[in-house]
CSV table of C-alpha atoms and ligand atoms in Angstrom, one decimal:
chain,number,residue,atom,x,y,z
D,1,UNK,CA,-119.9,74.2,-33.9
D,2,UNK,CA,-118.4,71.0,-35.2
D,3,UNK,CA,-114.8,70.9,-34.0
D,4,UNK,CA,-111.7,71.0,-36.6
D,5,UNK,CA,-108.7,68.9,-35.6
D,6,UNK,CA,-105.3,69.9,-38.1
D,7,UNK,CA,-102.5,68.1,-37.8
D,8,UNK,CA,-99.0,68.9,-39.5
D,9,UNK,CA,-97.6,66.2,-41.0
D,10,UNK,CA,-93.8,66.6,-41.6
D,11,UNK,CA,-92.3,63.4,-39.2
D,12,UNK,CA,-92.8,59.9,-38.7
D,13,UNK,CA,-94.0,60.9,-35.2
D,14,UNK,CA,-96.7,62.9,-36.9
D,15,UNK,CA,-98.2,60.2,-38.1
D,16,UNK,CA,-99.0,58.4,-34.9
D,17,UNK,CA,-100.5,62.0,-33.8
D,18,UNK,CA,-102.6,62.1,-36.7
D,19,UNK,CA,-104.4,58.2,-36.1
D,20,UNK,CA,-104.7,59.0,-32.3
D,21,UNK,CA,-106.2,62.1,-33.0
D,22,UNK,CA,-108.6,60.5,-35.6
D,23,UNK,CA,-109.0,57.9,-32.8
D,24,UNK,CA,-110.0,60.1,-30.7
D,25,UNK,CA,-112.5,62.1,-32.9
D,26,UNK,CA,-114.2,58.6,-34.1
D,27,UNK,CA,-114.9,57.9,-30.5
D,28,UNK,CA,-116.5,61.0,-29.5
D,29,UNK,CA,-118.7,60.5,-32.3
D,30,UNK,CA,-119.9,57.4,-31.3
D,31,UNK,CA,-117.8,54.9,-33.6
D,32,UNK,CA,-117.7,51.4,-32.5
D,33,UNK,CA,-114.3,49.9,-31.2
D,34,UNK,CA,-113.3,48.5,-34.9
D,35,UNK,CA,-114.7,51.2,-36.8
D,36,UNK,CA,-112.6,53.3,-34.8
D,37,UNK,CA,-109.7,51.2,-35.6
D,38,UNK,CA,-110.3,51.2,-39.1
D,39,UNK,CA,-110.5,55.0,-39.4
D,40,UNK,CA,-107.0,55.2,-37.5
D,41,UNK,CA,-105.6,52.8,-39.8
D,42,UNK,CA,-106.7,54.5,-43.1
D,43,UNK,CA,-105.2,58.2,-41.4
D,44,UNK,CA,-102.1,56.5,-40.7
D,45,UNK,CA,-101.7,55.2,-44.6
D,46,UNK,CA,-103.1,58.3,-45.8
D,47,UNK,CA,-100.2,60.5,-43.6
D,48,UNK,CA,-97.5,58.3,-44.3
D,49,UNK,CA,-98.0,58.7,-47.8
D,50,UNK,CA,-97.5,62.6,-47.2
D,51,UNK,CA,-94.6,61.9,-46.0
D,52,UNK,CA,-93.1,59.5,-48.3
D,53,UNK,CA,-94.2,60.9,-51.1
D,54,UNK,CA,-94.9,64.5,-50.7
D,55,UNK,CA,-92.0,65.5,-47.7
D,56,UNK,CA,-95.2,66.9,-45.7
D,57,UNK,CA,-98.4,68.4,-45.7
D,58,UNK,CA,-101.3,68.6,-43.3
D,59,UNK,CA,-104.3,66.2,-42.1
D,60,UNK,CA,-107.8,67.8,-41.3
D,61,UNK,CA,-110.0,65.5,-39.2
D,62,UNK,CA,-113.4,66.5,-39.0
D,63,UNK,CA,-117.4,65.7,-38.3
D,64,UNK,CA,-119.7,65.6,-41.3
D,65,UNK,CA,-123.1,65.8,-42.0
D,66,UNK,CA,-125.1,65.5,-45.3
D,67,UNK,CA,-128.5,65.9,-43.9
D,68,UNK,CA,-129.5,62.6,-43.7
D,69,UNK,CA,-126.3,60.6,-42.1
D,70,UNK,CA,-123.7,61.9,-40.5
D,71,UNK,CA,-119.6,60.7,-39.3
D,72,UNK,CA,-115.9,61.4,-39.7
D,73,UNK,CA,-114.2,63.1,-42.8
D,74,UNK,CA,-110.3,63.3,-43.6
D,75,UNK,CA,-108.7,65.8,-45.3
D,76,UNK,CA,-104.9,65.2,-46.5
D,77,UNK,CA,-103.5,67.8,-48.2
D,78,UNK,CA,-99.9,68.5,-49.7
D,79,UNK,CA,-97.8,71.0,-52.0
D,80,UNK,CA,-95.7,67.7,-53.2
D,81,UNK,CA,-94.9,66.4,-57.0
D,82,UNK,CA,-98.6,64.9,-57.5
D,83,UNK,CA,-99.3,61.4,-58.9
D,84,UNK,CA,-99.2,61.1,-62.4
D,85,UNK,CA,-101.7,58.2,-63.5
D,86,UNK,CA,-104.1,58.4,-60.4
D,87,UNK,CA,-105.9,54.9,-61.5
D,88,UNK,CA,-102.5,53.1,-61.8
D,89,UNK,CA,-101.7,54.4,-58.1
D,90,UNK,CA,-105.2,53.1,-56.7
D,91,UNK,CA,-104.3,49.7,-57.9
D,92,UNK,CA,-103.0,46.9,-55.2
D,93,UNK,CA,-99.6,47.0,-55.1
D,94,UNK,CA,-98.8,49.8,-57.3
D,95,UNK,CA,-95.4,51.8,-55.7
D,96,UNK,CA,-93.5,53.9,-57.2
D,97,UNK,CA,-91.3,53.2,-53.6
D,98,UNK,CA,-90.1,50.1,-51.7
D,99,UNK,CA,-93.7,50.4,-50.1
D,100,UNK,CA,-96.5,47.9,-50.6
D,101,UNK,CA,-98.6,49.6,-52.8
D,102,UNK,CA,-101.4,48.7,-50.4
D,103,UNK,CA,-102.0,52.4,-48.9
D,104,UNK,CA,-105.0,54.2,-51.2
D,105,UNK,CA,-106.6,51.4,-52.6
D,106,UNK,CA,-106.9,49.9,-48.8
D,107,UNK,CA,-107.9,53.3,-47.5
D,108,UNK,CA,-110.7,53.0,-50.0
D,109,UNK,CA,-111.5,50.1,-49.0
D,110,UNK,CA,-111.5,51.1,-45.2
D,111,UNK,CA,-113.6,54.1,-45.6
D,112,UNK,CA,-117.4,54.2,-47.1
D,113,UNK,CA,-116.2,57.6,-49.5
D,114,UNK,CA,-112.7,57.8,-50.9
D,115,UNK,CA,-111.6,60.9,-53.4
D,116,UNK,CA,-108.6,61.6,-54.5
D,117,UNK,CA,-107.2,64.6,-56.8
D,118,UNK,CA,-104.0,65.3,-57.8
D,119,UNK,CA,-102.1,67.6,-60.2
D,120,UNK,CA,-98.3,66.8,-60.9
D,121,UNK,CA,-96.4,69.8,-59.7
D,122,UNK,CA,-99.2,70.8,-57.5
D,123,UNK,CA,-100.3,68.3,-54.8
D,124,UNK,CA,-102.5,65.9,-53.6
D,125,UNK,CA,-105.7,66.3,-52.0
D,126,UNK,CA,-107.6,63.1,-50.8
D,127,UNK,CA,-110.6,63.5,-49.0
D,128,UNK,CA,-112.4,60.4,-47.3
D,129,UNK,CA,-115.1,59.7,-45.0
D,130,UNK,CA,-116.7,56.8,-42.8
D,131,UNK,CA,-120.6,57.3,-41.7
D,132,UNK,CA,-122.1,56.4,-38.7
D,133,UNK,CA,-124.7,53.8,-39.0
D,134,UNK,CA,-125.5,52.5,-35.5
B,1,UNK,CA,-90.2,54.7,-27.6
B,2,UNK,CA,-87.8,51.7,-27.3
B,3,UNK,CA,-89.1,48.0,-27.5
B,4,UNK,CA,-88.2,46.1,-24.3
B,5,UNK,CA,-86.5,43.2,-24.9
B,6,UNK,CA,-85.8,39.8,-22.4
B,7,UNK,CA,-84.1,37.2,-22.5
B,8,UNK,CA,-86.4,33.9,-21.4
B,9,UNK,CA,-83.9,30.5,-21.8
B,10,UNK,CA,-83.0,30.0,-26.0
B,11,UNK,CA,-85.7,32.8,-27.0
B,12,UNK,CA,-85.9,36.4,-26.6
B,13,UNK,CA,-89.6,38.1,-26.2
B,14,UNK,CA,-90.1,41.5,-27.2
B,15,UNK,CA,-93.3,43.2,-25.9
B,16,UNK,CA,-94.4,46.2,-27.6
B,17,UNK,CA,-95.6,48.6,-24.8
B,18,UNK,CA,-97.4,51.6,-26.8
B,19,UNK,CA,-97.4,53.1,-30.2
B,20,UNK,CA,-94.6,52.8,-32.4
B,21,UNK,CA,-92.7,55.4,-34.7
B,22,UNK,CA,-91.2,54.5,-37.7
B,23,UNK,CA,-88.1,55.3,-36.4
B,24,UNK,CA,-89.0,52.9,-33.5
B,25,UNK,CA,-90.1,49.7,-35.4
B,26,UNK,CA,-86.9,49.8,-37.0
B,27,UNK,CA,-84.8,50.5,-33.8
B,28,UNK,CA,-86.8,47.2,-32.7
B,29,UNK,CA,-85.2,45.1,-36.2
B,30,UNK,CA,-81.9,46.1,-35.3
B,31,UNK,CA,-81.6,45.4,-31.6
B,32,UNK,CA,-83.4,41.9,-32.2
B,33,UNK,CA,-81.0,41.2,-34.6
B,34,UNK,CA,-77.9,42.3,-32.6
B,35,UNK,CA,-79.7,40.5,-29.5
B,36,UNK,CA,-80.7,37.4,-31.7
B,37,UNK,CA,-76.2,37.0,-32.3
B,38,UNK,CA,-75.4,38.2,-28.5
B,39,UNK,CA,-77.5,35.6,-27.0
B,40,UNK,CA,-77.1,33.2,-29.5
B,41,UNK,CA,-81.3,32.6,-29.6
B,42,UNK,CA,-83.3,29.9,-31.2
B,43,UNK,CA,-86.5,32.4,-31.4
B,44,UNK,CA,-88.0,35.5,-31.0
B,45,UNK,CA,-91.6,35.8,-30.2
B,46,UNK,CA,-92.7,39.6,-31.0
B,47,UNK,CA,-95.7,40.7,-28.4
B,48,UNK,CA,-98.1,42.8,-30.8
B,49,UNK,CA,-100.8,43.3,-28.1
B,50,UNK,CA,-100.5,46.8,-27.3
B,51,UNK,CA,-100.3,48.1,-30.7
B,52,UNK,CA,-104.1,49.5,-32.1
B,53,UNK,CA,-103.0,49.9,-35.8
B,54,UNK,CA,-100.8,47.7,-37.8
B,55,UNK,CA,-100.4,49.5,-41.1
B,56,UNK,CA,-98.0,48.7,-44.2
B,57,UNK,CA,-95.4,50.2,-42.7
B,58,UNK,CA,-95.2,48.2,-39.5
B,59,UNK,CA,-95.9,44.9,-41.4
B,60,UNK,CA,-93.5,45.5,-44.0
B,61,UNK,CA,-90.7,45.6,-40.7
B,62,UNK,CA,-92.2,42.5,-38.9
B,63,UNK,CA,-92.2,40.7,-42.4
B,64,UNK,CA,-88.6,41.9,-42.4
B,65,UNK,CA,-88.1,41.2,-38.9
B,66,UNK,CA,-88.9,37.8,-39.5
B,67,UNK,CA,-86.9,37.0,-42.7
B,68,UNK,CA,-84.1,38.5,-41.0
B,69,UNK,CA,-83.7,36.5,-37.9
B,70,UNK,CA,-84.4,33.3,-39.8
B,71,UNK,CA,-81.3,34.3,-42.0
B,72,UNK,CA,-79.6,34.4,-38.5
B,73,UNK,CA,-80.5,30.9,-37.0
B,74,UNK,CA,-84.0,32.2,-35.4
B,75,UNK,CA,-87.4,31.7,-35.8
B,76,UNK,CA,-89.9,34.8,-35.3
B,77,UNK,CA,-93.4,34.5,-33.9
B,78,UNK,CA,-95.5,37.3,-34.0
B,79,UNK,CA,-98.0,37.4,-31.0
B,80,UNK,CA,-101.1,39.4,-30.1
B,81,UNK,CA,-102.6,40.8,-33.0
B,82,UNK,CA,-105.9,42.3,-31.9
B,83,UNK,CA,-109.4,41.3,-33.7
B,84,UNK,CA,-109.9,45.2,-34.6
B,85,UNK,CA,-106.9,45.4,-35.9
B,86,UNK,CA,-106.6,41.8,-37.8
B,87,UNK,CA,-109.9,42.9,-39.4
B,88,UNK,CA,-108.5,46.6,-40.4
B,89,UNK,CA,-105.2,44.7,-41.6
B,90,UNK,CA,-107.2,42.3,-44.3
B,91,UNK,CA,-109.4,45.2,-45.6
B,92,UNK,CA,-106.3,47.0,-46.4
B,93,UNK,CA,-104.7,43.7,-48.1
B,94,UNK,CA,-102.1,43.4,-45.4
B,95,UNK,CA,-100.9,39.7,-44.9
B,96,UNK,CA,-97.6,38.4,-42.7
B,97,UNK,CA,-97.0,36.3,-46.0
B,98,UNK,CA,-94.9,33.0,-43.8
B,99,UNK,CA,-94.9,34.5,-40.6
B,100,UNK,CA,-96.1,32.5,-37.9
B,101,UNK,CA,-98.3,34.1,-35.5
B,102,UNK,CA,-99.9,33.0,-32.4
B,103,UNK,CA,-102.9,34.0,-30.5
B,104,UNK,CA,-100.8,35.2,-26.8
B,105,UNK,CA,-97.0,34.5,-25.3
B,106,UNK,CA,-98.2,31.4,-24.0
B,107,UNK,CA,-99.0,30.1,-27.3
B,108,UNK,CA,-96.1,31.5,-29.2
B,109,UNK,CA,-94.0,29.8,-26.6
B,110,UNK,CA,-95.2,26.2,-27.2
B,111,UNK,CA,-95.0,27.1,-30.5
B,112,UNK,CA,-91.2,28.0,-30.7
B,113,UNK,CA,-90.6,25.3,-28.2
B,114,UNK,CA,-91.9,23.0,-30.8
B,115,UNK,CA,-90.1,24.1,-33.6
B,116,UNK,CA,-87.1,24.0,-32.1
B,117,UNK,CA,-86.6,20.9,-30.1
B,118,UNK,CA,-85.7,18.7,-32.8
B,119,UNK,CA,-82.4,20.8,-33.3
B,120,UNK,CA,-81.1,19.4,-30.5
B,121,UNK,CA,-80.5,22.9,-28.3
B,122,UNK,CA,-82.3,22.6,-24.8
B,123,UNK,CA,-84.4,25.8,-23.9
B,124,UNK,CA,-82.6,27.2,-21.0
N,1,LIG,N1,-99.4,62.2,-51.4
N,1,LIG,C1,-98.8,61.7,-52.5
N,1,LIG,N2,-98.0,62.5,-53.3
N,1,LIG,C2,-97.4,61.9,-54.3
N,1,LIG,N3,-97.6,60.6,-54.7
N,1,LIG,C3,-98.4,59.8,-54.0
N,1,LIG,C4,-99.0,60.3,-52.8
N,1,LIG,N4,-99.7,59.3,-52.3
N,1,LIG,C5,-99.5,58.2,-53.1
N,1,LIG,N5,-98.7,58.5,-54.1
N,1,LIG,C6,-98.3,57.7,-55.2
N,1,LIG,O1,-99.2,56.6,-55.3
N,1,LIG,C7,-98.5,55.3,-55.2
N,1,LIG,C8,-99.4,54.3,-54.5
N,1,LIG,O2,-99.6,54.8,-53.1
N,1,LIG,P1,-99.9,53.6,-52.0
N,1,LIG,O3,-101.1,52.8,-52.5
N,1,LIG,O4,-100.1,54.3,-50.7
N,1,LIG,O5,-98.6,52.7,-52.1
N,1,LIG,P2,-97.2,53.0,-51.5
N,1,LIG,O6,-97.2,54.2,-50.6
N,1,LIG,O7,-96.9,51.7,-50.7
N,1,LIG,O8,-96.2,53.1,-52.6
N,1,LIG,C9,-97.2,55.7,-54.5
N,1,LIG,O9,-96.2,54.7,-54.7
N,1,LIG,C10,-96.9,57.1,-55.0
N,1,LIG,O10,-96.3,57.0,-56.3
N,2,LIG,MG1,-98.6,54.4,-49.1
């Protein structure tokens, strides 16, 4: 059986945890040395949003098929306030903080799927993968 | 995990030794700056090498880094940046805006040494 990673996300220390874990994943699964580092970069946006925006939450890290290709797919979840325009906060350099407004659309960017839902008052739930191709 | 920092003549080299917290990057900004005033330094070279992701967080903090010591007589050189990571960093939009950066120590050296020769101060 494919193997689940979860990580709790509820400290800056978290964070690093969750790219080396996603690191590590991505290599076992054959990733190449930047794909790898572009995985671990989009986890560590992806978790430090929980954390700034949401208090905390968890990451899943897991491998994925869909019958024809397979790789990596992120899970980040949280119970926090939700975003309320979702395309205004995939726009570069769109905060709502001090930070750079950089973090989802750059994840998309990183990764070859990116989806993101989110209900104000309920949470966010964004969901991305990266395929294998070599 | 705390940033070692040395003393080498008018500038002080920090080298970045594994992953960094949060919480450490910005223990790093406060001892450079307290650092930059005890030793009275001309530059600060920042040694990047070791790090494997550079995300907005930890550029936002060198950016700041930077500005900072500049407001306190320094210049900042940031040194190291890894060709994984330099390629992750301009996928996700990231730039060091006026930052200098050099490609090793060696580099950022001559490069500090440069810039601050003509202000009179001899390195060492
Ligand atoms: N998990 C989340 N919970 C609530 N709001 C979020 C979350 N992630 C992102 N956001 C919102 O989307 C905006 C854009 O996010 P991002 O692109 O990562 O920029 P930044 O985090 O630098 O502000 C944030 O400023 C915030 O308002
Ligand atoms: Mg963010």
């Amino acid at each position: 059986m494919d193997e689940t990673i979860n990580v709790t996300i509820k400290s800056d220390t978290d964070i690093v945890l969750a790219r080396e874990q996603g690191r590590a994943l991505a290599e076992k699964l054959g990733f190449t040395q930047i794909e790898m580092t572009v995985i671990a970069t989009a986890i560590s946006e992806i978790a430090r949003n929980i954390i700034e925006h949401a208090n905390s939450g968890e990451i899943i890290l897991c491998e994925h098929h869909n019958g024809v290709r397979h790789g990596i797919q992120i899970i980040a979840t949280d119970q926090g306030p939700g975003i309320p325009d979702v395309n205004k906060a995939m726009q570069d350099d769109y905060s709502t903080g001090k930070g750079l407004g950089l973090g989802l659309p750059g994840s998309k960017r990183l990764m070859d799927e990116f989806d993101i839902q989110s209900t104000v008052g309920g949470g966010t739930v964004v969901v991305m993968r990266k395929w294998k191709y070599t | 995990m705390r940033v070692p920092i040395h003393k080498q003549g008018s500038y002080l080299i920090a080298s970045i030794q594994a992953a960094l917290t949060d919480a450490d990057l910005l223990q790093l900004q406060d001892d450079l700056s307290s650092k930059v005033g005890h030793y009275r330094s001309r530059g600060a070279i920042v040694d990047v090498t070791a790090l494997d992701v550079m995300d907005s967080f930890a550029v936002r903090t060198l950016r700041s880094i930077a500005h900072m010591l500049r407001l306190r007589g320094a210049e900042t050189v940031i040194v190291g940046i890894q060709p994984e990571v330099a390629f992750a960093m301009v996928q996700l939009g990231l730039t060091l805006e006026d930052v200098a950066t050099a490609l090793d120590l060696e580099e950022g050296l001559a490069y500090l040494y440069e810039l601050t020769k003509k202000s009179g101060h001899k390195n060492g």
